[in-house]
Amino acid sequence: LWSGLEKEILRLSARWMRPDGKIPTTILPRIERHFDIDINEYFCLRIARYHRYHRDMGFLEEMYDFYRRSVAFLLTFDRDGDGIPEQDTPDNPLSFWGDWKDVPGVTGRKLAPHFCLLWLAVLKEGAYLAEELEDYETKARYEALYDRAYENMNRPVADGGLWLDDHYAEVWYDGRPMTEVLQDQAVGMIWGVVPPERAAAVYGALNRGENE
């Protein structure tokens, strides 16, 4: 609705990007953490959303390197090489900034549906933007990463994935079972990175939580 304002907000975020590609946790006031996942993901997806709405090729060219640097930063947290960034290890007492901010109770969590599905969206949209700019090398790299991450995320939890019967589940370093159905995984359907039959299953699982 306010394209000029959105452009300036994106430019502000990009201006404050760290040399390693991390977007600050907040800018006003400045709060910087070593570890955030979803903040960088949403930065990328805001660029993608803006381009899909406004088709501003000049602005895409301006933001494209920041997008790639953001992706490169996120990839530094793929410690096991499965194509998916992970929350920090339990030995870091401040390792809970994957997507829940300031919730120490999730220290020790490895993967969560929200930031994992956002990661798929970042790669999918990144490949689209790379094609728009005829950067076919980056497009191919993002597509290969997407395929690997998509395959691994859609494995059953018992096989190292996130799929648990009818929804995506959290995965913890210590292997604890998590049966709660998290609402924020619906972001995967918004960005079209969930198989249609699984999207229907997730909505069914979420509906079990309805009450007066």
PDB file of C-alpha atoms in Angstrom:
ATOM      1  CA  LEU A   1       0.000   0.000   0.000  1.00  0.00           C
ATOM      2  CA  TRP A   2       2.907   2.366   0.733  1.00  0.00           C
ATOM      3  CA  SER A   3       5.581   1.274  -1.691  1.00  0.00           C
ATOM      4  CA  GLY A   4       7.866   4.247  -1.067  1.00  0.00           C
ATOM      5  CA  LEU A   5       7.827   3.629   2.676  1.00  0.00           C
ATOM      6  CA  GLU A   6       8.507  -0.082   2.221  1.00  0.00           C
ATOM      7  CA  LYS A   7      11.477   0.675  -0.023  1.00  0.00           C
ATOM      8  CA  GLU A   8      12.991   2.989   2.581  1.00  0.00           C
ATOM      9  CA  ILE A   9      12.439   0.423   5.361  1.00  0.00           C
ATOM     10  CA  LEU A  10      14.196  -2.225   3.277  1.00  0.00           C
ATOM     11  CA  ARG A  11      17.035   0.158   2.524  1.00  0.00           C
ATOM     12  CA  LEU A  12      17.373   0.929   6.226  1.00  0.00           C
ATOM     13  CA  SER A  13      17.584  -2.772   7.080  1.00  0.00           C
ATOM     14  CA  ALA A  14      20.162  -3.286   4.341  1.00  0.00           C
ATOM     15  CA  ARG A  15      22.196  -0.290   5.517  1.00  0.00           C
ATOM     16  CA  TRP A  16      22.521  -1.863   8.965  1.00  0.00           C
ATOM     17  CA  MET A  17      23.412  -5.346   7.689  1.00  0.00           C
ATOM     18  CA  ARG A  18      26.543  -6.630   9.389  1.00  0.00           C
ATOM     19  CA  PRO A  19      29.583  -7.521   7.261  1.00  0.00           C
ATOM     20  CA  ASP A  20      28.748 -11.215   7.770  1.00  0.00           C
ATOM     21  CA  GLY A  21      25.240 -10.678   6.363  1.00  0.00           C
ATOM     22  CA  LYS A  22      23.202 -10.605   9.572  1.00  0.00           C
ATOM     23  CA  ILE A  23      20.270  -8.206   9.791  1.00  0.00           C
ATOM     24  CA  PRO A  24      20.122  -6.554  13.246  1.00  0.00           C
ATOM     25  CA  THR A  25      17.523  -7.880  15.652  1.00  0.00           C
ATOM     26  CA  THR A  26      16.199  -4.326  15.983  1.00  0.00           C
ATOM     27  CA  ILE A  27      17.468  -0.971  14.722  1.00  0.00           C
ATOM     28  CA  LEU A  28      15.643   1.607  16.893  1.00  0.00           C
ATOM     29  CA  PRO A  29      16.906   0.899  19.524  1.00  0.00           C
ATOM     30  CA  ARG A  30      19.877  -1.022  18.161  1.00  0.00           C
ATOM     31  CA  ILE A  31      19.819  -4.571  19.551  1.00  0.00           C
ATOM     32  CA  GLU A  32      22.312  -6.979  18.083  1.00  0.00           C
ATOM     33  CA  ARG A  33      22.504 -10.686  18.769  1.00  0.00           C
ATOM     34  CA  HIS A  34      24.943 -13.187  17.397  1.00  0.00           C
ATOM     35  CA  PHE A  35      22.171 -15.547  16.422  1.00  0.00           C
ATOM     36  CA  ASP A  36      18.830 -14.936  14.710  1.00  0.00           C
ATOM     37  CA  ILE A  37      17.272 -16.974  11.917  1.00  0.00           C
ATOM     38  CA  ASP A  38      13.833 -15.673  11.037  1.00  0.00           C
ATOM     39  CA  ILE A  39      14.840 -11.991  11.005  1.00  0.00           C
ATOM     40  CA  ASN A  40      17.125 -12.603   8.027  1.00  0.00           C
ATOM     41  CA  GLU A  41      14.499 -14.802   6.396  1.00  0.00           C
ATOM     42  CA  TYR A  42      11.814 -12.142   6.623  1.00  0.00           C
ATOM     43  CA  PHE A  43      14.226  -9.544   5.269  1.00  0.00           C
ATOM     44  CA  CYS A  44      14.673 -11.674   2.145  1.00  0.00           C
ATOM     45  CA  LEU A  45      10.964 -12.351   1.799  1.00  0.00           C
ATOM     46  CA  ARG A  46      10.110  -8.667   2.099  1.00  0.00           C
ATOM     47  CA  ILE A  47      12.395  -8.032  -0.880  1.00  0.00           C
ATOM     48  CA  ALA A  48      10.699 -10.837  -2.796  1.00  0.00           C
ATOM     49  CA  ARG A  49       7.209  -9.639  -1.871  1.00  0.00           C
ATOM     50  CA  TYR A  50       8.041  -6.094  -2.955  1.00  0.00           C
ATOM     51  CA  HIS A  51       9.291  -7.264  -6.320  1.00  0.00           C
ATOM     52  CA  ARG A  52       6.276  -9.483  -6.974  1.00  0.00           C
ATOM     53  CA  TYR A  53       3.941  -6.589  -6.197  1.00  0.00           C
ATOM     54  CA  HIS A  54       5.771  -3.758  -7.955  1.00  0.00           C
ATOM     55  CA  ARG A  55       8.107  -5.312 -10.534  1.00  0.00           C
ATOM     56  CA  ASP A  56      10.712  -2.642  -9.828  1.00  0.00           C
ATOM     57  CA  MET A  57      13.801  -4.087 -11.529  1.00  0.00           C
ATOM     58  CA  GLY A  58      16.016  -1.181 -10.473  1.00  0.00           C
ATOM     59  CA  PHE A  59      15.178  -1.743  -6.812  1.00  0.00           C
ATOM     60  CA  LEU A  60      15.688  -5.493  -7.175  1.00  0.00           C
ATOM     61  CA  GLU A  61      19.159  -4.849  -8.563  1.00  0.00           C
ATOM     62  CA  GLU A  62      19.826  -2.569  -5.593  1.00  0.00           C
ATOM     63  CA  MET A  63      18.720  -5.191  -3.040  1.00  0.00           C
ATOM     64  CA  TYR A  64      19.915  -8.373  -4.755  1.00  0.00           C
ATOM     65  CA  ASP A  65      23.382  -8.545  -3.216  1.00  0.00           C
ATOM     66  CA  PHE A  66      21.892  -7.991   0.248  1.00  0.00           C
ATOM     67  CA  TYR A  67      19.527 -10.912  -0.405  1.00  0.00           C
ATOM     68  CA  ARG A  68      22.421 -13.189  -1.345  1.00  0.00           C
ATOM     69  CA  ARG A  69      24.483 -12.073   1.653  1.00  0.00           C
ATOM     70  CA  SER A  70      21.518 -12.791   3.919  1.00  0.00           C
ATOM     71  CA  VAL A  71      21.198 -16.293   2.470  1.00  0.00           C
ATOM     72  CA  ALA A  72      24.933 -16.887   2.912  1.00  0.00           C
ATOM     73  CA  PHE A  73      24.668 -15.856   6.571  1.00  0.00           C
ATOM     74  CA  LEU A  74      21.805 -18.292   7.158  1.00  0.00           C
ATOM     75  CA  LEU A  75      23.774 -21.102   5.543  1.00  0.00           C
ATOM     76  CA  THR A  76      26.483 -20.750   8.178  1.00  0.00           C
ATOM     77  CA  PHE A  77      24.023 -22.363  10.602  1.00  0.00           C
ATOM     78  CA  ASP A  78      23.624 -25.516   8.527  1.00  0.00           C
ATOM     79  CA  ARG A  79      26.033 -27.470  10.706  1.00  0.00           C
ATOM     80  CA  ASP A  80      25.103 -30.978   9.584  1.00  0.00           C
ATOM     81  CA  GLY A  81      25.001 -30.278   5.840  1.00  0.00           C
ATOM     82  CA  ASP A  82      21.355 -31.201   5.271  1.00  0.00           C
ATOM     83  CA  GLY A  83      20.581 -27.833   3.662  1.00  0.00           C
ATOM     84  CA  ILE A  84      18.624 -26.459   6.663  1.00  0.00           C
ATOM     85  CA  PRO A  85      19.904 -23.800   9.120  1.00  0.00           C
ATOM     86  CA  GLU A  86      19.671 -24.940  12.736  1.00  0.00           C
ATOM     87  CA  GLN A  87      19.133 -23.170  16.005  1.00  0.00           C
ATOM     88  CA  ASP A  88      22.352 -22.999  18.005  1.00  0.00           C
ATOM     89  CA  THR A  89      23.506 -25.952  20.106  1.00  0.00           C
ATOM     90  CA  PRO A  90      22.417 -26.418  23.751  1.00  0.00           C
ATOM     91  CA  ASP A  91      25.839 -25.465  25.122  1.00  0.00           C
ATOM     92  CA  ASN A  92      24.977 -21.864  24.209  1.00  0.00           C
ATOM     93  CA  PRO A  93      22.540 -20.639  26.913  1.00  0.00           C
ATOM     94  CA  LEU A  94      21.335 -17.953  24.491  1.00  0.00           C
ATOM     95  CA  SER A  95      20.566 -20.372  21.682  1.00  0.00           C
ATOM     96  CA  PHE A  96      16.811 -19.827  21.668  1.00  0.00           C
ATOM     97  CA  TRP A  97      16.651 -17.155  18.953  1.00  0.00           C
ATOM     98  CA  GLY A  98      15.489 -19.251  16.055  1.00  0.00           C
ATOM     99  CA  ASP A  99      12.037 -17.763  15.790  1.00  0.00           C
ATOM    100  CA  TRP A 100      10.779 -17.408  19.353  1.00  0.00           C
ATOM    101  CA  LYS A 101      12.362 -14.325  20.823  1.00  0.00           C
ATOM    102  CA  ASP A 102      13.395 -14.232  24.470  1.00  0.00           C
ATOM    103  CA  VAL A 103      11.942 -17.632  25.372  1.00  0.00           C
ATOM    104  CA  PRO A 104      14.705 -19.554  27.157  1.00  0.00           C
ATOM    105  CA  GLY A 105      12.458 -22.644  27.383  1.00  0.00           C
ATOM    106  CA  VAL A 106      13.344 -23.561  23.809  1.00  0.00           C
ATOM    107  CA  THR A 107      17.085 -23.672  24.414  1.00  0.00           C
ATOM    108  CA  GLY A 108      18.176 -27.008  22.988  1.00  0.00           C
ATOM    109  CA  ARG A 109      15.724 -26.996  20.106  1.00  0.00           C
ATOM    110  CA  LYS A 110      17.363 -27.759  16.764  1.00  0.00           C
ATOM    111  CA  LEU A 111      14.661 -27.149  14.136  1.00  0.00           C
ATOM    112  CA  ALA A 112      11.202 -25.614  14.153  1.00  0.00           C
ATOM    113  CA  PRO A 113       8.535 -25.546  11.427  1.00  0.00           C
ATOM    114  CA  HIS A 114       8.306 -21.749  11.256  1.00  0.00           C
ATOM    115  CA  PHE A 115      11.907 -20.880  10.448  1.00  0.00           C
ATOM    116  CA  CYS A 116      12.441 -24.064   8.412  1.00  0.00           C
ATOM    117  CA  LEU A 117       9.469 -23.390   6.123  1.00  0.00           C
ATOM    118  CA  LEU A 118      10.539 -19.753   5.814  1.00  0.00           C
ATOM    119  CA  TRP A 119      13.946 -21.032   4.698  1.00  0.00           C
ATOM    120  CA  LEU A 120      12.312 -22.977   1.873  1.00  0.00           C
ATOM    121  CA  ALA A 121      10.454 -19.814   0.874  1.00  0.00           C
ATOM    122  CA  VAL A 122      13.707 -17.807   0.874  1.00  0.00           C
ATOM    123  CA  LEU A 123      15.341 -20.307  -1.487  1.00  0.00           C
ATOM    124  CA  LYS A 124      12.296 -20.571  -3.747  1.00  0.00           C
ATOM    125  CA  GLU A 125      11.891 -16.810  -4.032  1.00  0.00           C
ATOM    126  CA  GLY A 126      15.645 -16.325  -4.332  1.00  0.00           C
ATOM    127  CA  ALA A 127      15.728 -18.627  -7.349  1.00  0.00           C
ATOM    128  CA  TYR A 128      12.899 -16.605  -8.910  1.00  0.00           C
ATOM    129  CA  LEU A 129      14.691 -13.302  -8.294  1.00  0.00           C
ATOM    130  CA  ALA A 130      17.958 -14.718  -9.669  1.00  0.00           C
ATOM    131  CA  GLU A 131      16.156 -15.710 -12.846  1.00  0.00           C
ATOM    132  CA  GLU A 132      14.666 -12.225 -13.102  1.00  0.00           C
ATOM    133  CA  LEU A 133      18.225 -10.860 -13.135  1.00  0.00           C
ATOM    134  CA  GLU A 134      19.520 -13.629 -15.402  1.00  0.00           C
ATOM    135  CA  ASP A 135      21.860 -14.877 -12.665  1.00  0.00           C
ATOM    136  CA  TYR A 136      21.442 -18.521 -13.599  1.00  0.00           C
ATOM    137  CA  GLU A 137      24.338 -19.749 -11.462  1.00  0.00           C
ATOM    138  CA  THR A 138      22.689 -18.475  -8.275  1.00  0.00           C
ATOM    139  CA  LYS A 139      19.308 -19.734  -9.472  1.00  0.00           C
ATOM    140  CA  ALA A 140      20.694 -23.259  -9.920  1.00  0.00           C
ATOM    141  CA  ARG A 141      22.418 -23.160  -6.525  1.00  0.00           C
ATOM    142  CA  TYR A 142      19.253 -22.039  -4.717  1.00  0.00           C
ATOM    143  CA  GLU A 143      17.143 -24.626  -6.522  1.00  0.00           C
ATOM    144  CA  ALA A 144      19.556 -27.403  -5.533  1.00  0.00           C
ATOM    145  CA  LEU A 145      19.523 -26.203  -1.927  1.00  0.00           C
ATOM    146  CA  TYR A 146      15.730 -26.025  -1.987  1.00  0.00           C
ATOM    147  CA  ASP A 147      15.398 -29.585  -3.255  1.00  0.00           C
ATOM    148  CA  ARG A 148      17.749 -30.926  -0.572  1.00  0.00           C
ATOM    149  CA  ALA A 149      16.114 -28.973   2.257  1.00  0.00           C
ATOM    150  CA  TYR A 150      12.593 -29.820   1.025  1.00  0.00           C
ATOM    151  CA  GLU A 151      13.364 -33.521   0.879  1.00  0.00           C
ATOM    152  CA  ASN A 152      14.956 -33.577   4.321  1.00  0.00           C
ATOM    153  CA  MET A 153      12.235 -31.492   5.986  1.00  0.00           C
ATOM    154  CA  ASN A 154       9.482 -33.714   4.612  1.00  0.00           C
ATOM    155  CA  ARG A 155      10.998 -36.899   5.997  1.00  0.00           C
ATOM    156  CA  PRO A 156       9.276 -38.406   9.054  1.00  0.00           C
ATOM    157  CA  VAL A 157      10.619 -37.170  12.382  1.00  0.00           C
ATOM    158  CA  ALA A 158      11.877 -40.700  13.057  1.00  0.00           C
ATOM    159  CA  ASP A 159      14.055 -40.418   9.936  1.00  0.00           C
ATOM    160  CA  GLY A 160      15.481 -36.999  10.781  1.00  0.00           C
ATOM    161  CA  GLY A 161      12.781 -34.831   9.194  1.00  0.00           C
ATOM    162  CA  LEU A 162      10.032 -32.629  10.618  1.00  0.00           C
ATOM    163  CA  TRP A 163       6.891 -34.467   9.489  1.00  0.00           C
ATOM    164  CA  LEU A 164       4.895 -36.064  12.327  1.00  0.00           C
ATOM    165  CA  ASP A 165       1.752 -37.827  11.070  1.00  0.00           C
ATOM    166  CA  ASP A 166      -0.275 -34.719  10.121  1.00  0.00           C
ATOM    167  CA  HIS A 167       1.882 -31.675  10.892  1.00  0.00           C
ATOM    168  CA  TYR A 168       5.447 -30.377  11.028  1.00  0.00           C
ATOM    169  CA  ALA A 169       7.036 -30.789  14.445  1.00  0.00           C
ATOM    170  CA  GLU A 170       9.943 -29.327  16.346  1.00  0.00           C
ATOM    171  CA  VAL A 171      13.175 -31.313  16.470  1.00  0.00           C
ATOM    172  CA  TRP A 172      15.390 -31.146  19.547  1.00  0.00           C
ATOM    173  CA  TYR A 173      19.057 -31.964  19.939  1.00  0.00           C
ATOM    174  CA  ASP A 174      18.285 -34.435  22.728  1.00  0.00           C
ATOM    175  CA  GLY A 175      15.593 -36.200  20.696  1.00  0.00           C
ATOM    176  CA  ARG A 176      12.685 -35.312  22.992  1.00  0.00           C
ATOM    177  CA  PRO A 177       9.222 -35.883  21.446  1.00  0.00           C
ATOM    178  CA  MET A 178       7.137 -32.792  20.727  1.00  0.00           C
ATOM    179  CA  THR A 179       3.439 -33.328  19.982  1.00  0.00           C
ATOM    180  CA  GLU A 180       2.203 -29.703  20.065  1.00  0.00           C
ATOM    181  CA  VAL A 181       0.925 -28.406  16.725  1.00  0.00           C
ATOM    182  CA  LEU A 182       2.446 -24.960  16.186  1.00  0.00           C
ATOM    183  CA  GLN A 183       0.269 -22.406  14.408  1.00  0.00           C
ATOM    184  CA  ASP A 184       3.165 -20.517  12.871  1.00  0.00           C
ATOM    185  CA  GLN A 185       3.822 -23.351  10.409  1.00  0.00           C
ATOM    186  CA  ALA A 186       0.875 -21.996   8.395  1.00  0.00           C
ATOM    187  CA  VAL A 187       3.441 -19.590   6.897  1.00  0.00           C
ATOM    188  CA  GLY A 188       4.529 -22.503   4.711  1.00  0.00           C
ATOM    189  CA  MET A 189       1.176 -22.576   2.953  1.00  0.00           C
ATOM    190  CA  ILE A 190       1.279 -18.811   2.386  1.00  0.00           C
ATOM    191  CA  TRP A 191       4.566 -19.187   0.489  1.00  0.00           C
ATOM    192  CA  GLY A 192       3.585 -22.390  -1.315  1.00  0.00           C
ATOM    193  CA  VAL A 193       6.336 -24.630   0.063  1.00  0.00           C
ATOM    194  CA  VAL A 194       4.107 -27.336   1.587  1.00  0.00           C
ATOM    195  CA  PRO A 195       2.760 -30.215  -0.537  1.00  0.00           C
ATOM    196  CA  PRO A 196      -1.013 -29.667  -0.995  1.00  0.00           C
ATOM    197  CA  GLU A 197      -2.013 -32.918   0.687  1.00  0.00           C
ATOM    198  CA  ARG A 198       0.171 -32.076   3.671  1.00  0.00           C
ATOM    199  CA  ALA A 199      -1.212 -28.550   3.830  1.00  0.00           C
ATOM    200  CA  ALA A 200      -4.691 -30.043   4.218  1.00  0.00           C
ATOM    201  CA  ALA A 201      -3.394 -32.349   6.962  1.00  0.00           C
ATOM    202  CA  VAL A 202      -1.769 -29.445   8.823  1.00  0.00           C
ATOM    203  CA  TYR A 203      -4.990 -27.423   8.742  1.00  0.00           C
ATOM    204  CA  GLY A 204      -6.827 -30.469  10.073  1.00  0.00           C
ATOM    205  CA  ALA A 205      -4.310 -30.804  12.879  1.00  0.00           C
ATOM    206  CA  LEU A 206      -4.651 -27.108  13.723  1.00  0.00           C
ATOM    207  CA  ASN A 207      -8.426 -27.423  13.771  1.00  0.00           C
ATOM    208  CA  ARG A 208      -8.172 -29.924  16.630  1.00  0.00           C
ATOM    209  CA  GLY A 209      -7.173 -26.993  18.810  1.00  0.00           C
ATOM    210  CA  GLU A 210     -10.419 -25.105  18.239  1.00  0.00           C
ATOM    211  CA  ASN A 211     -12.617 -24.559  21.292  1.00  0.00           C
ATOM    212  CA  GLU A 212     -15.008 -21.994  22.715  1.00  0.00           C
TER     213      GLU A 212
END
